[in-house]
Amino acid sequence: MEIRVLKYFITIAREQNISAAAEKLHLSQPTLSRQIKDMEDELGKQLFIRGNRKITLTEDGMILRKRAEEILDLVQKAENEIAVSDKLISGEIIIGTGEVDGVRIVAKTAKKLSEQYPNIQYNIISGDSVDIIEKLDKGLIDFAVLVGYAIDISKYDSVKLPNKETWGVLMKNDCVLAQKEYVTAQDLWDKSLIVSRQAIKGKILTDWLEKDISQLNIIAYYNLVYNASLMVEEGLGYALCIDKIINITEDSNICFKPFYPNLEVGMDIVWKKYQVFSRASQKFLEALKQML
């Protein structure tokens, strides 16, 4: 299967029309149709459902689209890195991370490095550790910032960051727990909870709550806490989250209360073992280690 044909396939999937895709690719419609038919024959699978005006993907086609986009992203990344001048240090550094205040150290490193290498660009991809580590394993990102991970990082090279993140509860100002200085596990046993998908899977929260998932009233899951804060504002429940992510002001109708006993988690920045870095990524890692 050729990269060129994968690009044809992706273009058709996006345009949902052979004629429009052929025009965009500067190909004749019969040529494009033949290339896709050859791909289907090679795979032994039908990739498209052909209608009169619109083409849609089959289930196999949707699987191929996801993988094809990942492959083309990797090809583009490789081309960009190789195309960089031997003397000029530039290019893109891709960092995957969750929503945590500790990402400031990444920003500080980037700021310091930009003074010496202004042509380096940064692409920050947000998600939980499960999503981020999958992208790291596939080579789609250079570094991953993991917080209170439920992942064996011994499989990766890593640097421990000095930051500690504090867990607690995001709640409305007029709720019963808002008057307390801190929140205990017992305070939450009978409450409607909005919890992190990753933290629950890693047992970070259930261990602290001293309850199994089945014994908790979990009303919603989140992977980005901003969405959880909107649910809290609408009175859906109490969001268990890390402090300093949501900007709470005097005018906010929500507040944050820390757990008691205190629950803190560390942070690491990790990368694949034996990874061959671009010059820009290598400089970033050196600057990060120097700052630490």
PDB file of C-alpha atoms in Angstrom:
ATOM      1  CA  MET A   1       0.000   0.000   0.000  1.00  0.00           C
ATOM      2  CA  GLU A   2       1.556   3.276  -1.128  1.00  0.00           C
ATOM      3  CA  ILE A   3       1.560   6.565   0.794  1.00  0.00           C
ATOM      4  CA  ARG A   4       0.278   8.278  -2.324  1.00  0.00           C
ATOM      5  CA  VAL A   5      -2.798   6.044  -2.436  1.00  0.00           C
ATOM      6  CA  LEU A   6      -3.441   6.574   1.271  1.00  0.00           C
ATOM      7  CA  LYS A   7      -3.565  10.306   0.537  1.00  0.00           C
ATOM      8  CA  TYR A   8      -6.109   9.609  -2.211  1.00  0.00           C
ATOM      9  CA  PHE A   9      -8.191   7.539   0.200  1.00  0.00           C
ATOM     10  CA  ILE A  10      -8.166  10.239   2.908  1.00  0.00           C
ATOM     11  CA  THR A  11      -9.144  12.935   0.401  1.00  0.00           C
ATOM     12  CA  ILE A  12     -12.155  10.928  -0.784  1.00  0.00           C
ATOM     13  CA  ALA A  13     -13.177  10.214   2.815  1.00  0.00           C
ATOM     14  CA  ARG A  14     -13.070  13.942   3.600  1.00  0.00           C
ATOM     15  CA  GLU A  15     -14.771  15.151   0.420  1.00  0.00           C
ATOM     16  CA  GLN A  16     -17.327  12.284   0.378  1.00  0.00           C
ATOM     17  CA  ASN A  17     -17.408  12.629  -3.395  1.00  0.00           C
ATOM     18  CA  ILE A  18     -15.158  11.127  -6.078  1.00  0.00           C
ATOM     19  CA  SER A  19     -15.451  14.097  -8.446  1.00  0.00           C
ATOM     20  CA  ALA A  20     -14.630  16.644  -5.754  1.00  0.00           C
ATOM     21  CA  ALA A  21     -11.698  14.542  -4.522  1.00  0.00           C
ATOM     22  CA  ALA A  22     -10.359  14.067  -8.059  1.00  0.00           C
ATOM     23  CA  GLU A  23     -10.499  17.826  -8.655  1.00  0.00           C
ATOM     24  CA  LYS A  24      -8.677  18.526  -5.405  1.00  0.00           C
ATOM     25  CA  LEU A  25      -6.002  15.931  -6.232  1.00  0.00           C
ATOM     26  CA  HIS A  26      -5.690  17.113  -9.866  1.00  0.00           C
ATOM     27  CA  LEU A  27      -6.541  13.624 -11.137  1.00  0.00           C
ATOM     28  CA  SER A  28      -9.144  12.345 -13.548  1.00  0.00           C
ATOM     29  CA  GLN A  29     -12.134  10.677 -11.930  1.00  0.00           C
ATOM     30  CA  PRO A  30     -11.530   7.288 -13.660  1.00  0.00           C
ATOM     31  CA  THR A  31      -7.881   7.288 -12.507  1.00  0.00           C
ATOM     32  CA  LEU A  32      -8.860   7.973  -8.906  1.00  0.00           C
ATOM     33  CA  SER A  33     -11.654   5.384  -8.954  1.00  0.00           C
ATOM     34  CA  ARG A  34      -9.246   2.767 -10.306  1.00  0.00           C
ATOM     35  CA  GLN A  35      -6.646   3.508  -7.607  1.00  0.00           C
ATOM     36  CA  ILE A  36      -9.240   3.058  -4.843  1.00  0.00           C
ATOM     37  CA  LYS A  37     -10.626  -0.110  -6.464  1.00  0.00           C
ATOM     38  CA  ASP A  38      -7.071  -1.522  -6.566  1.00  0.00           C
ATOM     39  CA  MET A  39      -6.658  -0.679  -2.865  1.00  0.00           C
ATOM     40  CA  GLU A  40      -9.909  -2.479  -1.996  1.00  0.00           C
ATOM     41  CA  ASP A  41      -8.804  -5.493  -4.030  1.00  0.00           C
ATOM     42  CA  GLU A  42      -5.407  -5.495  -2.277  1.00  0.00           C
ATOM     43  CA  LEU A  43      -7.029  -5.398   1.177  1.00  0.00           C
ATOM     44  CA  GLY A  44      -9.892  -7.701   0.263  1.00  0.00           C
ATOM     45  CA  LYS A  45     -12.310  -5.253   1.886  1.00  0.00           C
ATOM     46  CA  GLN A  46     -14.906  -2.775   0.687  1.00  0.00           C
ATOM     47  CA  LEU A  47     -13.915   0.660   1.986  1.00  0.00           C
ATOM     48  CA  PHE A  48     -16.681   2.878   0.619  1.00  0.00           C
ATOM     49  CA  ILE A  49     -20.454   2.721   0.224  1.00  0.00           C
ATOM     50  CA  ARG A  50     -21.084   4.448  -3.080  1.00  0.00           C
ATOM     51  CA  GLY A  51     -24.278   6.471  -3.379  1.00  0.00           C
ATOM     52  CA  ASN A  52     -25.561   8.683  -6.189  1.00  0.00           C
ATOM     53  CA  ARG A  53     -24.236  11.908  -4.699  1.00  0.00           C
ATOM     54  CA  LYS A  54     -22.335  10.926  -1.587  1.00  0.00           C
ATOM     55  CA  ILE A  55     -19.720   8.343  -0.653  1.00  0.00           C
ATOM     56  CA  THR A  56     -19.497   7.110   2.935  1.00  0.00           C
ATOM     57  CA  LEU A  57     -17.028   4.839   4.691  1.00  0.00           C
ATOM     58  CA  THR A  58     -17.755   1.258   5.621  1.00  0.00           C
ATOM     59  CA  GLU A  59     -16.736   0.023   9.073  1.00  0.00           C
ATOM     60  CA  ASP A  60     -13.445  -1.249   7.593  1.00  0.00           C
ATOM     61  CA  GLY A  61     -13.051   2.095   5.844  1.00  0.00           C
ATOM     62  CA  MET A  62     -13.386   3.968   9.145  1.00  0.00           C
ATOM     63  CA  ILE A  63     -10.679   1.784  10.707  1.00  0.00           C
ATOM     64  CA  LEU A  64      -8.364   2.410   7.755  1.00  0.00           C
ATOM     65  CA  ARG A  65      -9.043   6.158   7.879  1.00  0.00           C
ATOM     66  CA  LYS A  66      -7.879   6.383  11.487  1.00  0.00           C
ATOM     67  CA  ARG A  67      -4.683   4.436  10.775  1.00  0.00           C
ATOM     68  CA  ALA A  68      -4.050   6.231   7.483  1.00  0.00           C
ATOM     69  CA  GLU A  69      -4.245   9.640   9.176  1.00  0.00           C
ATOM     70  CA  GLU A  70      -1.743   8.471  11.800  1.00  0.00           C
ATOM     71  CA  ILE A  71       0.608   7.164   9.090  1.00  0.00           C
ATOM     72  CA  LEU A  72       0.406  10.386   7.082  1.00  0.00           C
ATOM     73  CA  ASP A  73       1.023  12.458  10.231  1.00  0.00           C
ATOM     74  CA  LEU A  74       4.177  10.422  10.892  1.00  0.00           C
ATOM     75  CA  VAL A  75       5.338  10.830   7.289  1.00  0.00           C
ATOM     76  CA  GLN A  76       4.800  14.591   7.478  1.00  0.00           C
ATOM     77  CA  LYS A  77       6.629  14.750  10.801  1.00  0.00           C
ATOM     78  CA  ALA A  78       9.590  12.834   9.358  1.00  0.00           C
ATOM     79  CA  GLU A  79       9.706  15.019   6.242  1.00  0.00           C
ATOM     80  CA  ASN A  80       9.666  18.180   8.340  1.00  0.00           C
ATOM     81  CA  GLU A  81      12.514  16.962  10.540  1.00  0.00           C
ATOM     82  CA  ILE A  82      14.686  15.836   7.628  1.00  0.00           C
ATOM     83  CA  ALA A  83      14.038  19.013   5.653  1.00  0.00           C
ATOM     84  CA  VAL A  84      15.460  21.225   8.399  1.00  0.00           C
ATOM     85  CA  SER A  85      18.843  22.748   7.609  1.00  0.00           C
ATOM     86  CA  ASP A  86      21.863  21.206   9.315  1.00  0.00           C
ATOM     87  CA  LYS A  87      22.798  24.610  10.711  1.00  0.00           C
ATOM     88  CA  LEU A  88      19.345  25.958  11.584  1.00  0.00           C
ATOM     89  CA  ILE A  89      17.656  24.424  14.621  1.00  0.00           C
ATOM     90  CA  SER A  90      13.937  24.657  13.978  1.00  0.00           C
ATOM     91  CA  GLY A  91      10.901  22.449  13.620  1.00  0.00           C
ATOM     92  CA  GLU A  92       7.997  21.331  15.750  1.00  0.00           C
ATOM     93  CA  ILE A  93       8.080  19.758  19.213  1.00  0.00           C
ATOM     94  CA  ILE A  94       4.869  17.880  20.047  1.00  0.00           C
ATOM     95  CA  ILE A  95       4.032  17.479  23.740  1.00  0.00           C
ATOM     96  CA  GLY A  96       1.031  15.599  25.081  1.00  0.00           C
ATOM     97  CA  THR A  97      -0.303  16.520  28.501  1.00  0.00           C
ATOM     98  CA  GLY A  98      -3.311  16.660  30.745  1.00  0.00           C
ATOM     99  CA  GLU A  99      -4.753  19.862  32.170  1.00  0.00           C
ATOM    100  CA  VAL A 100      -2.432  20.579  35.094  1.00  0.00           C
ATOM    101  CA  ASP A 101      -0.772  23.666  36.523  1.00  0.00           C
ATOM    102  CA  GLY A 102       2.566  21.840  36.411  1.00  0.00           C
ATOM    103  CA  VAL A 103       2.662  22.321  32.633  1.00  0.00           C
ATOM    104  CA  ARG A 104       4.045  25.751  33.481  1.00  0.00           C
ATOM    105  CA  ILE A 105       7.516  24.218  33.649  1.00  0.00           C
ATOM    106  CA  VAL A 106       7.134  23.134  30.019  1.00  0.00           C
ATOM    107  CA  ALA A 107       6.140  26.697  29.147  1.00  0.00           C
ATOM    108  CA  LYS A 108       9.111  28.131  31.067  1.00  0.00           C
ATOM    109  CA  THR A 109      11.500  25.778  29.274  1.00  0.00           C
ATOM    110  CA  ALA A 110       9.993  26.697  25.906  1.00  0.00           C
ATOM    111  CA  LYS A 111      10.270  30.403  26.710  1.00  0.00           C
ATOM    112  CA  LYS A 112      13.933  30.085  27.665  1.00  0.00           C
ATOM    113  CA  LEU A 113      14.735  27.980  24.592  1.00  0.00           C
ATOM    114  CA  SER A 114      12.942  30.411  22.251  1.00  0.00           C
ATOM    115  CA  GLU A 115      15.445  33.117  23.152  1.00  0.00           C
ATOM    116  CA  GLN A 116      18.211  31.052  21.562  1.00  0.00           C
ATOM    117  CA  TYR A 117      16.196  29.132  18.961  1.00  0.00           C
ATOM    118  CA  PRO A 118      13.246  31.305  17.856  1.00  0.00           C
ATOM    119  CA  ASN A 119      12.348  29.014  14.945  1.00  0.00           C
ATOM    120  CA  ILE A 120      11.225  26.132  17.163  1.00  0.00           C
ATOM    121  CA  GLN A 121       7.440  25.710  17.354  1.00  0.00           C
ATOM    122  CA  TYR A 122       5.453  23.865  20.022  1.00  0.00           C
ATOM    123  CA  ASN A 123       2.331  21.787  19.538  1.00  0.00           C
ATOM    124  CA  ILE A 124       0.574  21.014  22.844  1.00  0.00           C
ATOM    125  CA  ILE A 125      -1.957  18.179  22.668  1.00  0.00           C
ATOM    126  CA  SER A 126      -4.350  17.860  25.615  1.00  0.00           C
ATOM    127  CA  GLY A 127      -5.852  14.612  26.868  1.00  0.00           C
ATOM    128  CA  ASP A 128      -5.704  12.138  29.717  1.00  0.00           C
ATOM    129  CA  SER A 129      -2.743   9.811  30.256  1.00  0.00           C
ATOM    130  CA  VAL A 130      -4.389   6.914  28.404  1.00  0.00           C
ATOM    131  CA  ASP A 131      -4.843   8.991  25.237  1.00  0.00           C
ATOM    132  CA  ILE A 132      -1.471  10.676  25.522  1.00  0.00           C
ATOM    133  CA  ILE A 133       0.546   7.497  26.095  1.00  0.00           C
ATOM    134  CA  GLU A 134      -1.136   5.856  23.086  1.00  0.00           C
ATOM    135  CA  LYS A 135       0.039   8.745  20.895  1.00  0.00           C
ATOM    136  CA  LEU A 136       3.530   8.501  22.388  1.00  0.00           C
ATOM    137  CA  ASP A 137       3.730   4.768  21.648  1.00  0.00           C
ATOM    138  CA  LYS A 138       2.698   5.419  18.053  1.00  0.00           C
ATOM    139  CA  GLY A 139       5.344   8.112  17.621  1.00  0.00           C
ATOM    140  CA  LEU A 140       2.781  10.865  17.091  1.00  0.00           C
ATOM    141  CA  ILE A 141       4.188  13.012  19.915  1.00  0.00           C
ATOM    142  CA  ASP A 142       7.711  13.565  21.228  1.00  0.00           C
ATOM    143  CA  PHE A 143       7.067  13.880  24.965  1.00  0.00           C
ATOM    144  CA  ALA A 144       4.247  13.059  27.375  1.00  0.00           C
ATOM    145  CA  VAL A 145       3.567  14.772  30.696  1.00  0.00           C
ATOM    146  CA  LEU A 146       2.013  12.185  33.031  1.00  0.00           C
ATOM    147  CA  VAL A 147       0.314  13.058  36.300  1.00  0.00           C
ATOM    148  CA  GLY A 148      -0.437  10.483  38.986  1.00  0.00           C
ATOM    149  CA  TYR A 149      -0.162   7.873  36.284  1.00  0.00           C
ATOM    150  CA  ALA A 150      -1.570   4.362  36.340  1.00  0.00           C
ATOM    151  CA  ILE A 151       0.994   3.455  33.699  1.00  0.00           C
ATOM    152  CA  ASP A 152       4.286   1.620  34.138  1.00  0.00           C
ATOM    153  CA  ILE A 153       6.752   4.342  33.148  1.00  0.00           C
ATOM    154  CA  SER A 154       9.703   1.972  33.458  1.00  0.00           C
ATOM    155  CA  LYS A 155       9.036   1.222  29.788  1.00  0.00           C
ATOM    156  CA  TYR A 156      10.054   4.800  28.988  1.00  0.00           C
ATOM    157  CA  ASP A 157      12.883   7.211  29.657  1.00  0.00           C
ATOM    158  CA  SER A 158      11.703   9.940  31.995  1.00  0.00           C
ATOM    159  CA  VAL A 159      12.489  12.980  34.100  1.00  0.00           C
ATOM    160  CA  LYS A 160      10.648  13.593  37.356  1.00  0.00           C
ATOM    161  CA  LEU A 161       9.231  17.082  37.660  1.00  0.00           C
ATOM    162  CA  PRO A 162       9.278  18.887  41.011  1.00  0.00           C
ATOM    163  CA  ASN A 163       5.580  19.742  40.867  1.00  0.00           C
ATOM    164  CA  LYS A 164       2.994  18.151  43.118  1.00  0.00           C
ATOM    165  CA  GLU A 165      -0.674  18.371  42.191  1.00  0.00           C
ATOM    166  CA  THR A 166      -3.340  18.482  44.916  1.00  0.00           C
ATOM    167  CA  TRP A 167      -6.659  16.650  44.602  1.00  0.00           C
ATOM    168  CA  GLY A 168      -9.922  18.012  45.908  1.00  0.00           C
ATOM    169  CA  VAL A 169     -13.529  18.810  45.024  1.00  0.00           C
ATOM    170  CA  LEU A 170     -15.011  21.422  42.730  1.00  0.00           C
ATOM    171  CA  MET A 171     -18.485  22.433  43.967  1.00  0.00           C
ATOM    172  CA  LYS A 172     -21.083  25.196  43.893  1.00  0.00           C
ATOM    173  CA  ASN A 173     -20.732  27.937  46.483  1.00  0.00           C
ATOM    174  CA  ASP A 174     -24.203  27.291  47.895  1.00  0.00           C
ATOM    175  CA  CYS A 175     -23.781  23.569  48.502  1.00  0.00           C
ATOM    176  CA  VAL A 176     -23.464  22.042  51.955  1.00  0.00           C
ATOM    177  CA  LEU A 177     -19.749  21.170  51.662  1.00  0.00           C
ATOM    178  CA  ALA A 178     -18.734  24.679  50.541  1.00  0.00           C
ATOM    179  CA  GLN A 179     -18.659  25.843  54.162  1.00  0.00           C
ATOM    180  CA  LYS A 180     -15.972  23.313  55.084  1.00  0.00           C
ATOM    181  CA  GLU A 181     -12.221  23.952  55.010  1.00  0.00           C
ATOM    182  CA  TYR A 182     -11.560  20.533  53.476  1.00  0.00           C
ATOM    183  CA  VAL A 183     -13.513  17.473  52.355  1.00  0.00           C
ATOM    184  CA  THR A 184     -13.217  13.934  53.726  1.00  0.00           C
ATOM    185  CA  ALA A 185     -14.045  10.680  51.987  1.00  0.00           C
ATOM    186  CA  GLN A 186     -17.126  10.210  54.162  1.00  0.00           C
ATOM    187  CA  ASP A 187     -18.440  13.614  53.009  1.00  0.00           C
ATOM    188  CA  LEU A 188     -18.643  12.277  49.452  1.00  0.00           C
ATOM    189  CA  TRP A 189     -20.066   8.788  49.936  1.00  0.00           C
ATOM    190  CA  ASP A 190     -23.668   9.930  49.413  1.00  0.00           C
ATOM    191  CA  LYS A 191     -22.994  12.697  46.855  1.00  0.00           C
ATOM    192  CA  SER A 192     -23.405  12.728  43.065  1.00  0.00           C
ATOM    193  CA  LEU A 193     -19.833  12.591  41.775  1.00  0.00           C
ATOM    194  CA  ILE A 194     -18.213  13.716  38.534  1.00  0.00           C
ATOM    195  CA  VAL A 195     -14.899  11.905  38.253  1.00  0.00           C
ATOM    196  CA  SER A 196     -11.835  11.591  36.059  1.00  0.00           C
ATOM    197  CA  ARG A 197     -11.987   8.530  33.816  1.00  0.00           C
ATOM    198  CA  GLN A 198      -8.226   8.019  34.180  1.00  0.00           C
ATOM    199  CA  ALA A 199      -8.072   8.461  37.957  1.00  0.00           C
ATOM    200  CA  ILE A 200     -10.886   5.991  38.567  1.00  0.00           C
ATOM    201  CA  LYS A 201      -9.255   3.378  36.335  1.00  0.00           C
ATOM    202  CA  GLY A 202      -5.963   3.886  38.145  1.00  0.00           C
ATOM    203  CA  LYS A 203      -7.668   3.563  41.544  1.00  0.00           C
ATOM    204  CA  ILE A 204      -6.227   6.893  42.699  1.00  0.00           C
ATOM    205  CA  LEU A 205      -9.639   8.092  43.811  1.00  0.00           C
ATOM    206  CA  THR A 206     -11.232   4.828  44.925  1.00  0.00           C
ATOM    207  CA  ASP A 207      -8.281   4.109  47.212  1.00  0.00           C
ATOM    208  CA  TRP A 208      -8.660   7.520  48.835  1.00  0.00           C
ATOM    209  CA  LEU A 209     -12.454   7.242  48.989  1.00  0.00           C
ATOM    210  CA  GLU A 210     -12.154   3.757  50.520  1.00  0.00           C
ATOM    211  CA  LYS A 211     -15.001   2.594  48.307  1.00  0.00           C
ATOM    212  CA  ASP A 212     -15.382   0.437  45.229  1.00  0.00           C
ATOM    213  CA  ILE A 213     -16.755   2.121  42.089  1.00  0.00           C
ATOM    214  CA  SER A 214     -19.994   0.172  42.471  1.00  0.00           C
ATOM    215  CA  GLN A 215     -20.526   1.747  45.906  1.00  0.00           C
ATOM    216  CA  LEU A 216     -20.165   5.328  44.643  1.00  0.00           C
ATOM    217  CA  ASN A 217     -22.834   7.500  43.041  1.00  0.00           C
ATOM    218  CA  ILE A 218     -20.868   8.416  39.905  1.00  0.00           C
ATOM    219  CA  ILE A 219     -23.139  10.508  37.727  1.00  0.00           C
ATOM    220  CA  ALA A 220     -20.613  11.521  35.039  1.00  0.00           C
ATOM    221  CA  TYR A 221     -17.044  10.958  33.824  1.00  0.00           C
ATOM    222  CA  TYR A 222     -14.669  13.498  32.272  1.00  0.00           C
ATOM    223  CA  ASN A 223     -11.214  13.599  30.745  1.00  0.00           C
ATOM    224  CA  LEU A 224     -10.879  17.406  30.574  1.00  0.00           C
ATOM    225  CA  VAL A 225     -11.849  19.193  33.764  1.00  0.00           C
ATOM    226  CA  TYR A 226     -13.224  22.327  32.092  1.00  0.00           C
ATOM    227  CA  ASN A 227     -16.206  20.289  30.936  1.00  0.00           C
ATOM    228  CA  ALA A 228     -16.594  18.949  34.471  1.00  0.00           C
ATOM    229  CA  SER A 229     -16.640  22.512  35.839  1.00  0.00           C
ATOM    230  CA  LEU A 230     -19.595  23.349  33.579  1.00  0.00           C
ATOM    231  CA  MET A 231     -21.481  20.362  34.968  1.00  0.00           C
ATOM    232  CA  VAL A 232     -20.739  21.585  38.490  1.00  0.00           C
ATOM    233  CA  GLU A 233     -22.003  25.081  37.651  1.00  0.00           C
ATOM    234  CA  GLU A 234     -25.256  23.562  36.421  1.00  0.00           C
ATOM    235  CA  GLY A 235     -25.656  21.668  39.695  1.00  0.00           C
ATOM    236  CA  LEU A 236     -25.127  18.176  38.301  1.00  0.00           C
ATOM    237  CA  GLY A 237     -22.778  17.106  41.077  1.00  0.00           C
ATOM    238  CA  TYR A 238     -19.363  17.408  42.739  1.00  0.00           C
ATOM    239  CA  ALA A 239     -16.289  17.153  40.492  1.00  0.00           C
ATOM    240  CA  LEU A 240     -13.234  15.400  41.937  1.00  0.00           C
ATOM    241  CA  CYS A 241     -10.251  17.059  40.275  1.00  0.00           C
ATOM    242  CA  ILE A 242      -6.797  18.607  40.630  1.00  0.00           C
ATOM    243  CA  ASP A 243      -6.428  22.139  41.988  1.00  0.00           C
ATOM    244  CA  LYS A 244      -5.404  25.251  39.980  1.00  0.00           C
ATOM    245  CA  ILE A 245      -6.793  24.071  36.649  1.00  0.00           C
ATOM    246  CA  ILE A 246     -10.039  26.028  36.770  1.00  0.00           C
ATOM    247  CA  ASN A 247      -9.575  29.745  37.347  1.00  0.00           C
ATOM    248  CA  ILE A 248     -11.845  30.570  40.286  1.00  0.00           C
ATOM    249  CA  THR A 249     -12.426  34.275  40.970  1.00  0.00           C
ATOM    250  CA  GLU A 250     -14.470  36.217  43.510  1.00  0.00           C
ATOM    251  CA  ASP A 251     -17.331  36.317  41.008  1.00  0.00           C
ATOM    252  CA  SER A 252     -17.321  32.541  40.419  1.00  0.00           C
ATOM    253  CA  ASN A 253     -20.294  30.519  41.618  1.00  0.00           C
ATOM    254  CA  ILE A 254     -18.045  27.521  42.250  1.00  0.00           C
ATOM    255  CA  CYS A 255     -15.192  26.833  44.676  1.00  0.00           C
ATOM    256  CA  PHE A 256     -12.485  24.218  45.314  1.00  0.00           C
ATOM    257  CA  LYS A 257     -11.937  22.358  48.596  1.00  0.00           C
ATOM    258  CA  PRO A 258      -8.909  20.072  49.105  1.00  0.00           C
ATOM    259  CA  PHE A 259      -9.149  16.485  50.311  1.00  0.00           C
ATOM    260  CA  TYR A 260      -8.324  15.478  53.857  1.00  0.00           C
ATOM    261  CA  PRO A 261      -6.202  13.482  54.338  1.00  0.00           C
ATOM    262  CA  ASN A 262      -4.233  15.327  51.692  1.00  0.00           C
ATOM    263  CA  LEU A 263      -3.914  13.558  48.315  1.00  0.00           C
ATOM    264  CA  GLU A 264      -1.004  14.705  46.140  1.00  0.00           C
ATOM    265  CA  VAL A 265       0.341  13.203  42.936  1.00  0.00           C
ATOM    266  CA  GLY A 266       3.678  13.692  41.204  1.00  0.00           C
ATOM    267  CA  MET A 267       4.489  14.454  37.600  1.00  0.00           C
ATOM    268  CA  ASP A 268       6.913  12.999  35.066  1.00  0.00           C
ATOM    269  CA  ILE A 269       7.794  13.899  31.521  1.00  0.00           C
ATOM    270  CA  VAL A 270       8.459  10.724  29.519  1.00  0.00           C
ATOM    271  CA  TRP A 271       9.602   9.704  26.051  1.00  0.00           C
ATOM    272  CA  LYS A 272      10.178   6.429  24.218  1.00  0.00           C
ATOM    273  CA  LYS A 273      13.332   4.484  25.010  1.00  0.00           C
ATOM    274  CA  TYR A 274      15.983   4.662  22.282  1.00  0.00           C
ATOM    275  CA  GLN A 275      14.062   7.483  20.614  1.00  0.00           C
ATOM    276  CA  VAL A 276      15.989   9.369  17.955  1.00  0.00           C
ATOM    277  CA  PHE A 277      15.103  12.998  18.594  1.00  0.00           C
ATOM    278  CA  SER A 278      15.006  15.828  16.108  1.00  0.00           C
ATOM    279  CA  ARG A 279      17.546  18.548  16.855  1.00  0.00           C
ATOM    280  CA  ALA A 280      14.772  20.758  18.228  1.00  0.00           C
ATOM    281  CA  SER A 281      13.484  18.040  20.590  1.00  0.00           C
ATOM    282  CA  GLN A 282      17.008  17.269  21.775  1.00  0.00           C
ATOM    283  CA  LYS A 283      17.589  20.938  22.606  1.00  0.00           C
ATOM    284  CA  PHE A 284      14.276  21.060  24.481  1.00  0.00           C
ATOM    285  CA  LEU A 285      15.204  18.043  26.605  1.00  0.00           C
ATOM    286  CA  GLU A 286      18.611  19.507  27.400  1.00  0.00           C
ATOM    287  CA  ALA A 287      17.024  22.823  28.409  1.00  0.00           C
ATOM    288  CA  LEU A 288      14.437  21.050  30.567  1.00  0.00           C
ATOM    289  CA  LYS A 289      17.069  19.038  32.416  1.00  0.00           C
ATOM    290  CA  GLN A 290      19.166  22.173  32.926  1.00  0.00           C
ATOM    291  CA  MET A 291      16.192  24.044  34.369  1.00  0.00           C
ATOM    292  CA  LEU A 292      15.404  21.177  36.741  1.00  0.00           C
TER     293      LEU A 292
END
